[in-house]
Short mmCIF file of C-alpha atoms and ligand atoms in Angstrom, two decimals:
data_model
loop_
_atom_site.label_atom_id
_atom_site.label_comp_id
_atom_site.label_asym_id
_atom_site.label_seq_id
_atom_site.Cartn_x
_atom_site.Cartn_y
_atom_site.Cartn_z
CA UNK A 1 94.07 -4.57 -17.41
CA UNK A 2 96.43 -1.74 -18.38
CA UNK A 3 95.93 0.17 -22.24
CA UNK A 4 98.25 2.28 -23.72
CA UNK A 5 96.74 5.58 -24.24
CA UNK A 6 97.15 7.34 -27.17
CA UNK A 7 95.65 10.87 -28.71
CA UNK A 8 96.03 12.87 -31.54
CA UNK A 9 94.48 16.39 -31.83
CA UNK A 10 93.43 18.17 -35.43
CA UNK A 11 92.12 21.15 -36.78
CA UNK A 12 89.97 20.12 -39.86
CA UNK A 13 88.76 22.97 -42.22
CA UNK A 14 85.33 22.38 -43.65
CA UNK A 15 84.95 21.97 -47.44
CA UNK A 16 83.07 25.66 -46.64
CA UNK A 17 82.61 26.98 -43.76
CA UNK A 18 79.76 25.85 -41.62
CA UNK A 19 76.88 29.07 -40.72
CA UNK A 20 75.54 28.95 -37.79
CA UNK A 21 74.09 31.61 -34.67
CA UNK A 22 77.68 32.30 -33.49
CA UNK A 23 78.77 33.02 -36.98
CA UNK A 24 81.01 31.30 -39.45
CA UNK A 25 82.99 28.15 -38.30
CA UNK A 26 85.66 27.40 -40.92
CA UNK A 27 87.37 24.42 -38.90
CA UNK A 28 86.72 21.71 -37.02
CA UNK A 29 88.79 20.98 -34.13
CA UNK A 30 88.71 18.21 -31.33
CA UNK A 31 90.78 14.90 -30.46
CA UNK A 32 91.01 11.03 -32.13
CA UNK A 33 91.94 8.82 -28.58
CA UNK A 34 93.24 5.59 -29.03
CA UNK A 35 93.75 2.91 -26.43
CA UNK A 36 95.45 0.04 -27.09
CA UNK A 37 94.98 -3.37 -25.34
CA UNK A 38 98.06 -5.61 -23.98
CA UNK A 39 97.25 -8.41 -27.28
CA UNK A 40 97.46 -5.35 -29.49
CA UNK A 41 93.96 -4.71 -30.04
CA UNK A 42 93.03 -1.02 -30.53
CA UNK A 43 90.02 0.98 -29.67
CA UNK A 44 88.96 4.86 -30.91
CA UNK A 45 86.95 7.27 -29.52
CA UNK A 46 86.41 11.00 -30.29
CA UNK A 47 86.36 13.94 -28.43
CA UNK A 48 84.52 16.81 -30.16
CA UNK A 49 83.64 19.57 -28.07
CA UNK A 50 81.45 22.58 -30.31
CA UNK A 51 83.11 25.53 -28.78
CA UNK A 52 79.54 27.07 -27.88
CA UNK A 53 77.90 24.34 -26.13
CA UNK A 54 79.38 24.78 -23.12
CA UNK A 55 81.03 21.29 -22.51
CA UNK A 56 84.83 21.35 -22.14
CA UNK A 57 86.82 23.08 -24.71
CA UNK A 58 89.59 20.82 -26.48
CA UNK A 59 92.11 22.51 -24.94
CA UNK A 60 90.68 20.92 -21.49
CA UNK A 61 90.43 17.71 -22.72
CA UNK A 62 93.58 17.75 -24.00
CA UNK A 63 95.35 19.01 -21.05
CA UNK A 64 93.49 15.86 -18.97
CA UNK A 65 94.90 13.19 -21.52
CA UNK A 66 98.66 14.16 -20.95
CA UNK A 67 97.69 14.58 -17.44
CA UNK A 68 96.43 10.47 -17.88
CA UNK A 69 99.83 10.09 -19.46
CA UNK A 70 100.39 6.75 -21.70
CA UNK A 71 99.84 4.06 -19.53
CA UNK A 72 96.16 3.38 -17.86
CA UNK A 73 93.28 1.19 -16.30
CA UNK A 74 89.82 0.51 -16.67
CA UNK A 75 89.79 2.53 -12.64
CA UNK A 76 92.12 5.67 -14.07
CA UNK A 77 89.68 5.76 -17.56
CA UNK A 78 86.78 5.61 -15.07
CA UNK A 79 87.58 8.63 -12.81
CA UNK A 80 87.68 11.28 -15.70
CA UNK A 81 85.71 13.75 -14.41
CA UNK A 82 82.14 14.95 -15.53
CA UNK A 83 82.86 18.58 -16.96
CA UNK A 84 85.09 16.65 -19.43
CA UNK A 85 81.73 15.16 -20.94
CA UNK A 86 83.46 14.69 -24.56
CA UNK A 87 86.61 13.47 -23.45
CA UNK A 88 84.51 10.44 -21.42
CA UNK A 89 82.65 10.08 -24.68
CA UNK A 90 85.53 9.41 -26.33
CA UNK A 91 87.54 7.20 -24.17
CA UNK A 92 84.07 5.39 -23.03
CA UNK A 93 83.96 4.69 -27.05
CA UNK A 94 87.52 3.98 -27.43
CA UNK A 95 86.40 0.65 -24.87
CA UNK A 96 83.42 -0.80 -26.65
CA UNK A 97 83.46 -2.63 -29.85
CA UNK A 98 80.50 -1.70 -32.67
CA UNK A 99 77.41 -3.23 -31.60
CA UNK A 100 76.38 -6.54 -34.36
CA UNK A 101 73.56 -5.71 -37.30
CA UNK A 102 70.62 -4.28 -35.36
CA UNK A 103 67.08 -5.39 -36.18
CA UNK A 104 66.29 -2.43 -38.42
CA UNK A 105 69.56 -1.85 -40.72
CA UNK A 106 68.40 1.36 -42.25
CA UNK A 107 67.70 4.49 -41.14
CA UNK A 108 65.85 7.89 -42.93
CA UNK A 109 67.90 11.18 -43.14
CA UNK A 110 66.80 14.26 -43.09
CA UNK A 111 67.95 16.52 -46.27
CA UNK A 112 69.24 19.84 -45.19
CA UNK A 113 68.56 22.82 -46.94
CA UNK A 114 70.10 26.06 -46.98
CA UNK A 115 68.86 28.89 -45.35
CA UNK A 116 66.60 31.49 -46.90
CA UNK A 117 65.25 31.48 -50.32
CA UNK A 118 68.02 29.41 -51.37
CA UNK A 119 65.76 26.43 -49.89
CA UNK A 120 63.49 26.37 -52.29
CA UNK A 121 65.90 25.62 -55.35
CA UNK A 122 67.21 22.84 -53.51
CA UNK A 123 63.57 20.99 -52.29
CA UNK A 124 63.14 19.70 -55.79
CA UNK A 125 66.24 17.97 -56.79
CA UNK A 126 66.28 16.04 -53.08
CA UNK A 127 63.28 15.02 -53.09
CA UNK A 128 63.71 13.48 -56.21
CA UNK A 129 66.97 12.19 -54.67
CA UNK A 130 64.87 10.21 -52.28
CA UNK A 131 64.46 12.22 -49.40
CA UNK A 132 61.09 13.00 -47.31
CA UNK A 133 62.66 14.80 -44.49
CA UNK A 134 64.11 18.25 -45.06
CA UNK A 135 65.14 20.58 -42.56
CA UNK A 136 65.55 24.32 -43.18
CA UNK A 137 67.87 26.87 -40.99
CA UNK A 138 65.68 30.09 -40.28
CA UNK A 139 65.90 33.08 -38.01
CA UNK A 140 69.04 33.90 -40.57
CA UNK A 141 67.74 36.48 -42.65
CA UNK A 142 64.17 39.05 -41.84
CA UNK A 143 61.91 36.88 -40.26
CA UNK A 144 58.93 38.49 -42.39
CA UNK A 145 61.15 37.48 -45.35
CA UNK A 146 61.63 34.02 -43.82
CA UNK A 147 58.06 33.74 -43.11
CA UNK A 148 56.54 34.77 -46.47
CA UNK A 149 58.65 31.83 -47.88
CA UNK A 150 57.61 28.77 -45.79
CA UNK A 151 54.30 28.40 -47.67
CA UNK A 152 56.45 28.29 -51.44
CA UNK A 153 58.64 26.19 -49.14
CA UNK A 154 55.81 24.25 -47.82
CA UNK A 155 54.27 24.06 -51.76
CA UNK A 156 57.06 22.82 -52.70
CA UNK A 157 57.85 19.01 -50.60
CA UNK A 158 56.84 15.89 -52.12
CA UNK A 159 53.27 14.37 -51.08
CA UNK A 160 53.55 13.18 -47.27
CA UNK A 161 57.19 14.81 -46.79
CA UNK A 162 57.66 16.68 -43.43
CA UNK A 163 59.50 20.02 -42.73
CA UNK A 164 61.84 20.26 -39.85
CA UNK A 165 62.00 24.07 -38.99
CA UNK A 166 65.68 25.06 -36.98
CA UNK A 167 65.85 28.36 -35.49
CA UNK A 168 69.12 27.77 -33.13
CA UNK A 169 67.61 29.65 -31.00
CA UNK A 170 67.35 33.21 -32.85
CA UNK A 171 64.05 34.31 -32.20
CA UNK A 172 62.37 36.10 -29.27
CA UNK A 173 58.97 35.20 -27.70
CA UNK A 174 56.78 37.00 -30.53
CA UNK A 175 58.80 36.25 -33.32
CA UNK A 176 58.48 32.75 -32.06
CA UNK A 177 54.93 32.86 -31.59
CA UNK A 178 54.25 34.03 -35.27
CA UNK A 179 56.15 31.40 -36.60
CA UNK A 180 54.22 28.30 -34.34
CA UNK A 181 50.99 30.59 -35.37
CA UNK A 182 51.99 29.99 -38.90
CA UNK A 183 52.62 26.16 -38.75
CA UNK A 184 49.02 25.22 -37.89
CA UNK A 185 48.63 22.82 -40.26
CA UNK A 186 51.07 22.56 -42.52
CA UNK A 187 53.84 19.66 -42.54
CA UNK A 188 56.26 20.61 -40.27
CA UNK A 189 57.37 17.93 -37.83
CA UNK A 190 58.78 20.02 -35.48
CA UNK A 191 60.74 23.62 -34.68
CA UNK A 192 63.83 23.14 -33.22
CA UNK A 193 64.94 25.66 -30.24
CA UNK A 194 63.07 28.67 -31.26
CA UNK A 195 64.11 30.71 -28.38
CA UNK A 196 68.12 30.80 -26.70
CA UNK A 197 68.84 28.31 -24.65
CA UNK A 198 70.42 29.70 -21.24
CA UNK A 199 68.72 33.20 -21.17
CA UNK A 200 66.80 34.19 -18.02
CA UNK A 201 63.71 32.53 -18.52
CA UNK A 202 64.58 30.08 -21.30
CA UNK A 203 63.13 27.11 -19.61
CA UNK A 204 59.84 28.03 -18.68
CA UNK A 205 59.40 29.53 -22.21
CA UNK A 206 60.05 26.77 -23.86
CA UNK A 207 57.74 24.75 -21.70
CA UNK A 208 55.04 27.67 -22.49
CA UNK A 209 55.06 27.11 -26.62
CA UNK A 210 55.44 23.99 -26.27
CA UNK A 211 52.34 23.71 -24.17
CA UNK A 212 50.46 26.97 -26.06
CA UNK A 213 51.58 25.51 -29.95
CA UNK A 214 50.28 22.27 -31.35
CA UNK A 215 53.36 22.25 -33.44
CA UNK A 216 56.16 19.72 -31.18
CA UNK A 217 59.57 21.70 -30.20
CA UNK A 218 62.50 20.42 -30.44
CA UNK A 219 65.61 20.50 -28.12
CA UNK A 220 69.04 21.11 -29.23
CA UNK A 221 71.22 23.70 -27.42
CA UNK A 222 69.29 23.12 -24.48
CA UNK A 223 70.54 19.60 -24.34
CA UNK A 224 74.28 19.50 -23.66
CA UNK A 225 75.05 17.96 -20.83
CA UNK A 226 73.79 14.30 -19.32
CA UNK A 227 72.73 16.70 -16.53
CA UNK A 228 70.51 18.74 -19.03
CA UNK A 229 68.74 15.41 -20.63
CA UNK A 230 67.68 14.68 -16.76
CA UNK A 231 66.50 17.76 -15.81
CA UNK A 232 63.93 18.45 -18.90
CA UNK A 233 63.15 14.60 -18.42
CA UNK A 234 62.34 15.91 -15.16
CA UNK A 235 60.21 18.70 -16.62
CA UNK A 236 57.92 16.75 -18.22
CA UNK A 237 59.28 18.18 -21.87
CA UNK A 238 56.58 16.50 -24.15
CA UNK A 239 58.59 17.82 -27.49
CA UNK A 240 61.61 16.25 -29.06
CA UNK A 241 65.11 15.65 -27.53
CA UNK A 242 67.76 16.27 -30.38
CA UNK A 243 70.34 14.30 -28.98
CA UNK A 244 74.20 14.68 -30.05
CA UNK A 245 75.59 11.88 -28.79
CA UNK A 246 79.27 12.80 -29.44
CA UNK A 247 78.65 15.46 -26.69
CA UNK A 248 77.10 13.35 -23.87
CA UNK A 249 79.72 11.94 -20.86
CA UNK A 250 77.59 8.45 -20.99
CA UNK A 251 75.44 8.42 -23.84
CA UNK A 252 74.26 5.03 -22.72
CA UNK A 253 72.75 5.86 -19.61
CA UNK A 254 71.50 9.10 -21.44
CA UNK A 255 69.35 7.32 -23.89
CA UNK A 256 68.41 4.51 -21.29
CA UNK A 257 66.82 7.30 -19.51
CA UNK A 258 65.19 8.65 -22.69
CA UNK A 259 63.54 5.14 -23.88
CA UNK A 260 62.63 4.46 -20.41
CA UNK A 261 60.13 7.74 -20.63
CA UNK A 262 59.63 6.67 -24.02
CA UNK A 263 61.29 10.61 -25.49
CA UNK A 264 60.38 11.13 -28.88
CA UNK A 265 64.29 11.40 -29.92
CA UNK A 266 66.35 12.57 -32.84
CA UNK A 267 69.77 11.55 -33.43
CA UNK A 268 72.18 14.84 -35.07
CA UNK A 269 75.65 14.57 -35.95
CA UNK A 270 77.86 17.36 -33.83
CA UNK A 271 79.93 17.82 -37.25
CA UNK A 272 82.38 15.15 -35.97
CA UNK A 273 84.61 12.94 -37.92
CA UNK A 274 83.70 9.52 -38.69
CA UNK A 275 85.44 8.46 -35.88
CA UNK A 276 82.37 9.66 -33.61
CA UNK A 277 80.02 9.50 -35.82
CA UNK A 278 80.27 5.78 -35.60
CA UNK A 279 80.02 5.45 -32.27
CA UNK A 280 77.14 8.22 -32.66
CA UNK A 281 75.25 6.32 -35.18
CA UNK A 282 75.64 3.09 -33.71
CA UNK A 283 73.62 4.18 -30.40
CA UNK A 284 70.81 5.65 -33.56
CA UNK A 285 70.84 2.27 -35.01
CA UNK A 286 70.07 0.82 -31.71
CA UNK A 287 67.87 3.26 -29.98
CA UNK A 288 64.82 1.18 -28.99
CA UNK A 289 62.12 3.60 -29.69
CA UNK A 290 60.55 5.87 -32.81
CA UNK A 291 62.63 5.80 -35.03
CA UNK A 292 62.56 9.35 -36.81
CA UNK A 293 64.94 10.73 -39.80
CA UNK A 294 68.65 11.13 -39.03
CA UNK A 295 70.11 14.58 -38.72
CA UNK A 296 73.31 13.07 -40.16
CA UNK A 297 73.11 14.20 -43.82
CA UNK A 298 76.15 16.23 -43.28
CA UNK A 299 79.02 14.63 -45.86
CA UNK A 300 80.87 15.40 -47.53
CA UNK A 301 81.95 18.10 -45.29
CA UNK A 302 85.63 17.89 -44.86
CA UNK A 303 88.27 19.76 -46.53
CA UNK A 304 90.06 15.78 -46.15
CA UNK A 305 87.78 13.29 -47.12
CA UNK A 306 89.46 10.85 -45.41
CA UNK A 307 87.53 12.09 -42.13
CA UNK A 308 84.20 12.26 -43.79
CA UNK A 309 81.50 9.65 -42.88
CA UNK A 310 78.89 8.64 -45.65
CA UNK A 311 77.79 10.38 -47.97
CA UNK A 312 74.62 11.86 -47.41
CA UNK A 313 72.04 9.83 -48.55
CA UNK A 314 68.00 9.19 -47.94
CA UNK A 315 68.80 6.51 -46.01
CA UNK A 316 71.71 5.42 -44.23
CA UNK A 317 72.70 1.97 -43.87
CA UNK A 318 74.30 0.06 -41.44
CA UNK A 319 76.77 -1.74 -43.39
CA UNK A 320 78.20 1.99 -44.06
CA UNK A 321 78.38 2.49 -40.70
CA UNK A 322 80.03 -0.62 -39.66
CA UNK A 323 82.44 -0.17 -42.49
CA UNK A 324 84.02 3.29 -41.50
CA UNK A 325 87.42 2.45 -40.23
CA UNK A 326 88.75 4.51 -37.50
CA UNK A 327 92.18 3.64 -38.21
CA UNK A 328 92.27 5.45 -41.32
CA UNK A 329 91.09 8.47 -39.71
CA UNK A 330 93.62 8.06 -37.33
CA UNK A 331 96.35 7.39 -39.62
CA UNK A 332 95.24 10.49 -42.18
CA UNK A 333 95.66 12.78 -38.98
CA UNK A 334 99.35 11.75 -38.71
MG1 LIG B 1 69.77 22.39 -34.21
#
């Protein structure tokens, strides 16, 4: 069966611009496909490559769609190569309709909090909001500085309330080692990629906290690729897998490989547009093991709310997430 293939591209500014280890990203860019079936029925998908993580860049996946051209089959969708990993995403969501209400309807989110000591103004009024996840950005600012606030941080959460620590990679072996030193203890849940991913070494010292710290690590910019979820499979990584779905060629065969080993896994938005953030949050929804808090409390966080998912609540329901309507996404980016 032949579908007309259809994409449009944007360039989204953020409502402010996002901070993370590579700087300040103002915009958002990446692709809306649509493919439309012979009785008229359409599909979306979204391709959302973060320029960083080292999967195509939109320009790629932009050249392969004209180079699809209008007019394709199910054999034509299938051969889309692997090093366009988003692009696949998004055409492999573009063909699937949204899975029916799954047996547990909500899900926790995790509140994030601004980096520094800007955190600690902010625990108070989300907690009170609901949440009992919060995550904090360090290795921003001095680490001493940093450190000397996690205990006021720590002081701070609501009784029972857990403290997801995310370093994006900025600190070296020692600095790292202080820090899992320092969380002994106290109610953090988990660090998230202390060290750089893809540095000499990287691997094996990651494996080394991990083993040395009774604190769990978390992957993030270690995990890219389909390729990447294998190979630290592979490695016996007893931490957590921080999974963007919106970045993963086959996200289904991804995650079947994660439940199978039973992977303690947490599902993070890529800053997409609700587009893939549907398709994202439906493979949360359905993810057959732990369930742990959502790293989706990200909207508002468009310039154009149009594009936003939800907004950010304690919990995320299902019925929000079956009611976000690709169409109007696609028709705002006309
Ligand atoms: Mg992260």
């Amino acid at each position: 069966m032949s579908h007309l293939l259809q994409f449009r591209r944007y360039r989204l500014p953020f409502r402010a611009p996002v901070r993370t280890a590579h700087g300040w990203w103002p915009e958002r860019e990446g692709l809306i496909v649509r493919l439309e079936a012979a009785d008229g029925a359409a599909g979306y998908g979204e391709g959302a490559p973060i320029p960083w993580f080292g999967t195509e860049s939109v320009d790629e996946a932009e050249a392969a769609l004209r180079e699809l051209g209008g007019r394709v089959d199910a054999t034509r969708l299938a051969a889309v190569p692997g090093r366009l990993p988003c692009l696949k995403n998004a055409l492999a969501a573009a063909q699937v309709a949204l899975p029916g209400t799954p047996a547990h309807p909500s899900l926790g989110v995790a509140a994030l909090l601004p980096a520094g000591r800007a955190a600690l103004e902010l625990v108070g009024p989300k907690a009170e909001a609901g949440f009992r996840v919060f995550k904090w950005k360090v290795g921003v600012t001095d680490a001493a500085d940093e450190l000397a606030l996690l205990d006021d941080l720590c002081a701070a959460l609501p009784d029972g309330a857990k403290l997801r620590l995310d370093a994006n990679g900025a600190w070296d072996r020692r600095v790292a080692e202080r820090w899992l030193g320092r969380c002994v203890e106290r109610p953090v849940e988990f660090v998230e990629q202390p060290v750089a991913a893809g540095a000499r070494g990287a691997d094996d010292l990651l494996l080394g906290l991990a083993h040395d710290f009774p604190t769990p690590l978390a992957l993030d910019e270690s995990l890219v690729s389909d390729g990447d979820v294998e190979q630290w499979l592979g490695a016996g990584w007893p931490g957590v897998f921080v999974v963007k779905p919106s970045l993963l060629g086959d996200p289904v065969a991804a995650l079947a490989r994660l439940a199978a080993a039973r992977a303690a896994v947490v599902f993070s938005s890529a800053l997409e547009t609700a587009v893939g953030a549907q398709a994202a949050l439906a493979a949360a929804f359905t993810w057959p093991g732990e369930r742990r808090a959502l790293g989706f409390g990200v909207w508002p966080l468009f310039a154009d709310a149009r594009c936003d998912g939800p907004q950010a609540m304690p919990f995320l329901h299902w019925e929000d997430v079956a009611r976000i309507d690709p169409e109007a996404v696609w028709n705002a980016l006309n």
